[in-house]
PDB file of C-alpha atoms in Angstrom:
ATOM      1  CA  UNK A   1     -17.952  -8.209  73.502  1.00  0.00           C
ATOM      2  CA  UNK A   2     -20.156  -6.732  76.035  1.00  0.00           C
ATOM      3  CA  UNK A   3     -22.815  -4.289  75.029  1.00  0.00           C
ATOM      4  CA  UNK A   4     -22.377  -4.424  71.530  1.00  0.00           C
ATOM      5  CA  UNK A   5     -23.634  -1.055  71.107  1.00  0.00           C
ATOM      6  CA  UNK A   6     -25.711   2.260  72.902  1.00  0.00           C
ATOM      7  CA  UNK A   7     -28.735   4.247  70.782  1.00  0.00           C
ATOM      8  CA  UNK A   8     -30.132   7.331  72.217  1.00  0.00           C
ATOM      9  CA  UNK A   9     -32.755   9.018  69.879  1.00  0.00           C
ATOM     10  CA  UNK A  10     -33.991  12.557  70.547  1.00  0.00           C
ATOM     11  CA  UNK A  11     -36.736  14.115  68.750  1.00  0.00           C
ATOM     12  CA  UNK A  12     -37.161  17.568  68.391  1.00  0.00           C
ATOM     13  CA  UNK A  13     -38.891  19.931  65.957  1.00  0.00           C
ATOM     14  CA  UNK A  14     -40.432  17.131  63.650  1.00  0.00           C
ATOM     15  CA  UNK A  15     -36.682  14.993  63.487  1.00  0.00           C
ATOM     16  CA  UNK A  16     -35.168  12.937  65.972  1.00  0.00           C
ATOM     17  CA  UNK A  17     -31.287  12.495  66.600  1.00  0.00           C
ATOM     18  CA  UNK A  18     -29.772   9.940  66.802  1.00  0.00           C
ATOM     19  CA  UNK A  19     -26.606   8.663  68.546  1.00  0.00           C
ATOM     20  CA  UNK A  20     -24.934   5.405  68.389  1.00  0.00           C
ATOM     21  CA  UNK A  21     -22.138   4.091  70.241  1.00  0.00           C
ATOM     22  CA  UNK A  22     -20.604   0.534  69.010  1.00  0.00           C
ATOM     23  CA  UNK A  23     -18.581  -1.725  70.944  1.00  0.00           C
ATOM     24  CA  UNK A  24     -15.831  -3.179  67.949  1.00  0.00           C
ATOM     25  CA  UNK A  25     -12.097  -3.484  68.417  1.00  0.00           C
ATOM     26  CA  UNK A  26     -12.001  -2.480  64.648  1.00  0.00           C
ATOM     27  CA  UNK A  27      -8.504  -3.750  63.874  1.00  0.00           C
ATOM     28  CA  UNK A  28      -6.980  -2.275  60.477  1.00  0.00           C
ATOM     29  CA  UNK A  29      -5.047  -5.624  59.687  1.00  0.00           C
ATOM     30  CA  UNK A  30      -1.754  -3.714  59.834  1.00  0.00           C
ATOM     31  CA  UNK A  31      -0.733  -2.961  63.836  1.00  0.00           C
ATOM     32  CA  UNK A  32       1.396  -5.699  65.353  1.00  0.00           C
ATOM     33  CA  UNK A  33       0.497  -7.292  68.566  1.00  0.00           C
ATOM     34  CA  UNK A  34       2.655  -7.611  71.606  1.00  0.00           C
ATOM     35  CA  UNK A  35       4.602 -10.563  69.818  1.00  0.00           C
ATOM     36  CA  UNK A  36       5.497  -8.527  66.508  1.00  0.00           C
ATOM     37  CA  UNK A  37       2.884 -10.809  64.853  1.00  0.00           C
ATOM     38  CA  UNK A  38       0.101  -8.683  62.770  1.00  0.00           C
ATOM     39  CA  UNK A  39      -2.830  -8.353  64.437  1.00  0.00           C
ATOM     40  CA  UNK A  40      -5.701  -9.562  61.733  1.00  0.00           C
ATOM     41  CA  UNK A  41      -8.021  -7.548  60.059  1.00  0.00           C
ATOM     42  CA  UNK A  42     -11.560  -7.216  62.210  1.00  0.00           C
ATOM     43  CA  UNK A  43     -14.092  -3.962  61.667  1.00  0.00           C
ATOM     44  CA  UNK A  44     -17.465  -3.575  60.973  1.00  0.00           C
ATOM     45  CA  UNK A  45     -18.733  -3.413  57.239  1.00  0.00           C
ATOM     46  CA  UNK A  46     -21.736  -2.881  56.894  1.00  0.00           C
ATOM     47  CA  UNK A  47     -24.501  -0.702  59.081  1.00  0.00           C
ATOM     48  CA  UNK A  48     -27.907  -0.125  58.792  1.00  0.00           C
ATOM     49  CA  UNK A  49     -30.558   2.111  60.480  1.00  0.00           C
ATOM     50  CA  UNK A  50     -34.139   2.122  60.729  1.00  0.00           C
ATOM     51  CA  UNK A  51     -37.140   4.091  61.615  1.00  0.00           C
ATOM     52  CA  UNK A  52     -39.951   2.102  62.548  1.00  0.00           C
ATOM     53  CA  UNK A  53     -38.798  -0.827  60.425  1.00  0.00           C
ATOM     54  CA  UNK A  54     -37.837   1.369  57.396  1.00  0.00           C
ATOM     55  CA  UNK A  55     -34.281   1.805  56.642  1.00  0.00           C
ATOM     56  CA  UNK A  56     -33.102   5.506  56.425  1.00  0.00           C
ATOM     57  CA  UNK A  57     -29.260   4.527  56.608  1.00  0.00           C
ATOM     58  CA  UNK A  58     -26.860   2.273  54.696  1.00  0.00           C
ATOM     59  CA  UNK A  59     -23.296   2.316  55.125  1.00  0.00           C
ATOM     60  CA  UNK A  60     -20.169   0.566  54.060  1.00  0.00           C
ATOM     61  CA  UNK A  61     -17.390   0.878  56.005  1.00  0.00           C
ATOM     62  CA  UNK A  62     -13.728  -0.535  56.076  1.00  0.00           C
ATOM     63  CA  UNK A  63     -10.729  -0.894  58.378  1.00  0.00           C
ATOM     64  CA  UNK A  64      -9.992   2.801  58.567  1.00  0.00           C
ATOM     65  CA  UNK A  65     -12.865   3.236  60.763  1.00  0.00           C
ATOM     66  CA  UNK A  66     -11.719   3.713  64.503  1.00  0.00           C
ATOM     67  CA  UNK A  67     -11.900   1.402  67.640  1.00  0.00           C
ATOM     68  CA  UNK A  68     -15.570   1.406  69.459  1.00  0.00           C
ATOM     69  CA  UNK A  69     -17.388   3.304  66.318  1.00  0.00           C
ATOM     70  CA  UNK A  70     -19.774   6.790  67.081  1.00  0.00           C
ATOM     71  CA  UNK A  71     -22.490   7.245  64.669  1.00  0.00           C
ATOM     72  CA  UNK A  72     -24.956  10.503  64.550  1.00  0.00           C
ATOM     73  CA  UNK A  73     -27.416  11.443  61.953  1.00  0.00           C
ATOM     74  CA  UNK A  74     -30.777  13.039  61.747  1.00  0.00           C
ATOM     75  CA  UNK A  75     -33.887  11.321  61.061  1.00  0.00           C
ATOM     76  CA  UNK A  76     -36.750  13.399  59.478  1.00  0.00           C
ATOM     77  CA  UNK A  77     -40.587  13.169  60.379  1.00  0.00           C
ATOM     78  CA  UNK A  78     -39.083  10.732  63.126  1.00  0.00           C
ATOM     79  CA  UNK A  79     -41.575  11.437  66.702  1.00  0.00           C
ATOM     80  CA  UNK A  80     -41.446  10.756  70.384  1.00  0.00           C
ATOM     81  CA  UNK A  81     -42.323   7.061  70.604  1.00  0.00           C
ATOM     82  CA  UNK A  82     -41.160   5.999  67.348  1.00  0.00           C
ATOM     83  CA  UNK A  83     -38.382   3.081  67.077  1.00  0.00           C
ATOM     84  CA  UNK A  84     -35.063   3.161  65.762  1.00  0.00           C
ATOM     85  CA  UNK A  85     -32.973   0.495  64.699  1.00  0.00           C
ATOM     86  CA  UNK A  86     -29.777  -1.065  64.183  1.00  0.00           C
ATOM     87  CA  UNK A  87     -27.943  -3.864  62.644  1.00  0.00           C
ATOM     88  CA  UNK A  88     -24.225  -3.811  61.909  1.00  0.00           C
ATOM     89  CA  UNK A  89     -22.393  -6.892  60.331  1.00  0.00           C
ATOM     90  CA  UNK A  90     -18.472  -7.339  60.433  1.00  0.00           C
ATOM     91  CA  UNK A  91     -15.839  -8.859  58.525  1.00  0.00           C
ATOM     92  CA  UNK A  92     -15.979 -12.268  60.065  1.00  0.00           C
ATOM     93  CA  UNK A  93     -19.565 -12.452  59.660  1.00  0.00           C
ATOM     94  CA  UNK A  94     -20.905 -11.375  63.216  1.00  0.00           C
ATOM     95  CA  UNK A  95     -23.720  -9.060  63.067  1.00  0.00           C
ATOM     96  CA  UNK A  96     -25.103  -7.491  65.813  1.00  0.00           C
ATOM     97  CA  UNK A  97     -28.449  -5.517  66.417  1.00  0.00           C
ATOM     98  CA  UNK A  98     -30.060  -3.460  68.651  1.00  0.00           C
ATOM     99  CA  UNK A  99     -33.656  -0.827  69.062  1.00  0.00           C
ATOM    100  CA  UNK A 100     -34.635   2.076  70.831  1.00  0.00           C
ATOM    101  CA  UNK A 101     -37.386   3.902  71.145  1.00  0.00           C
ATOM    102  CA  UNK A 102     -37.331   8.064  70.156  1.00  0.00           C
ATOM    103  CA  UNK A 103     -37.762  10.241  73.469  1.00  0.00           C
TER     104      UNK A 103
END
C-alpha cells in the first residue's frame, strides 16, 4: 500500500475541517477475481480521530464501505496549529496511522 492515507485540516471560524483520504482496496468478500475464485473479505473496521491527542471520532465500519475511503467532519474549538490524528485498523489486523497539523 503506498500512502496509506492524506489529512488536510482547515480551520475557520473557531472549527477546523477535516478531510481524509485512505488508501484500502476495501474488498466486500463477495466479487470474484479474474479466475471466478471470490476475492476475500479486506476493509477497514475501525477509525479513529483526534484533536491534539483527544479523540473526537469513533467509527465502525464494514465491507460496504467503498474502495480508497473519503472521510470529512468538523472539529469544534479546533485552531490553526493544532494536530489532528488518525488511526484506522482493518480486518486482518493492519492498522495504519497518520497526523497533521490544522492550517
Amino acid at each position: 500500500m503506498a500512502d496509506p492515507m492524506r489529512i488536510r485540516a482547515q480551520a475557520s471560524g473557531g472549527k477546523a475541517t477535516v478531510r481524509i483520504l485512505m488508501a484500502h482496496e476495501m474488498e466486500s468478500g463477495q466479487r470474484k477475481d479474474e479466475a471466478g475464485h471470490i476475492a476475500p473479505a479486506w476493509y477497514i473496521q475501525e477509525v479513529t480521530a483526534s484533536h491534539n491527542g483527544n479523540t473526537v471520532l469513533e467509527a465502525e465500519w464494514g465491507p460496504g464501505v467503498s474502495k480508497n475511503p473519503y472521510l470529512q467532519f468538523v472539529v469544534k474549538g479546533a485552531q490553526a496549529g493544532d494536530t489532528i490524528g488518525v488511526r484506522w485498523k482493518d480486518n486482518r489486523g493492519d492498522t495504519r496511522s497518520d497526523e497533521a497539523t490544522v492550517s
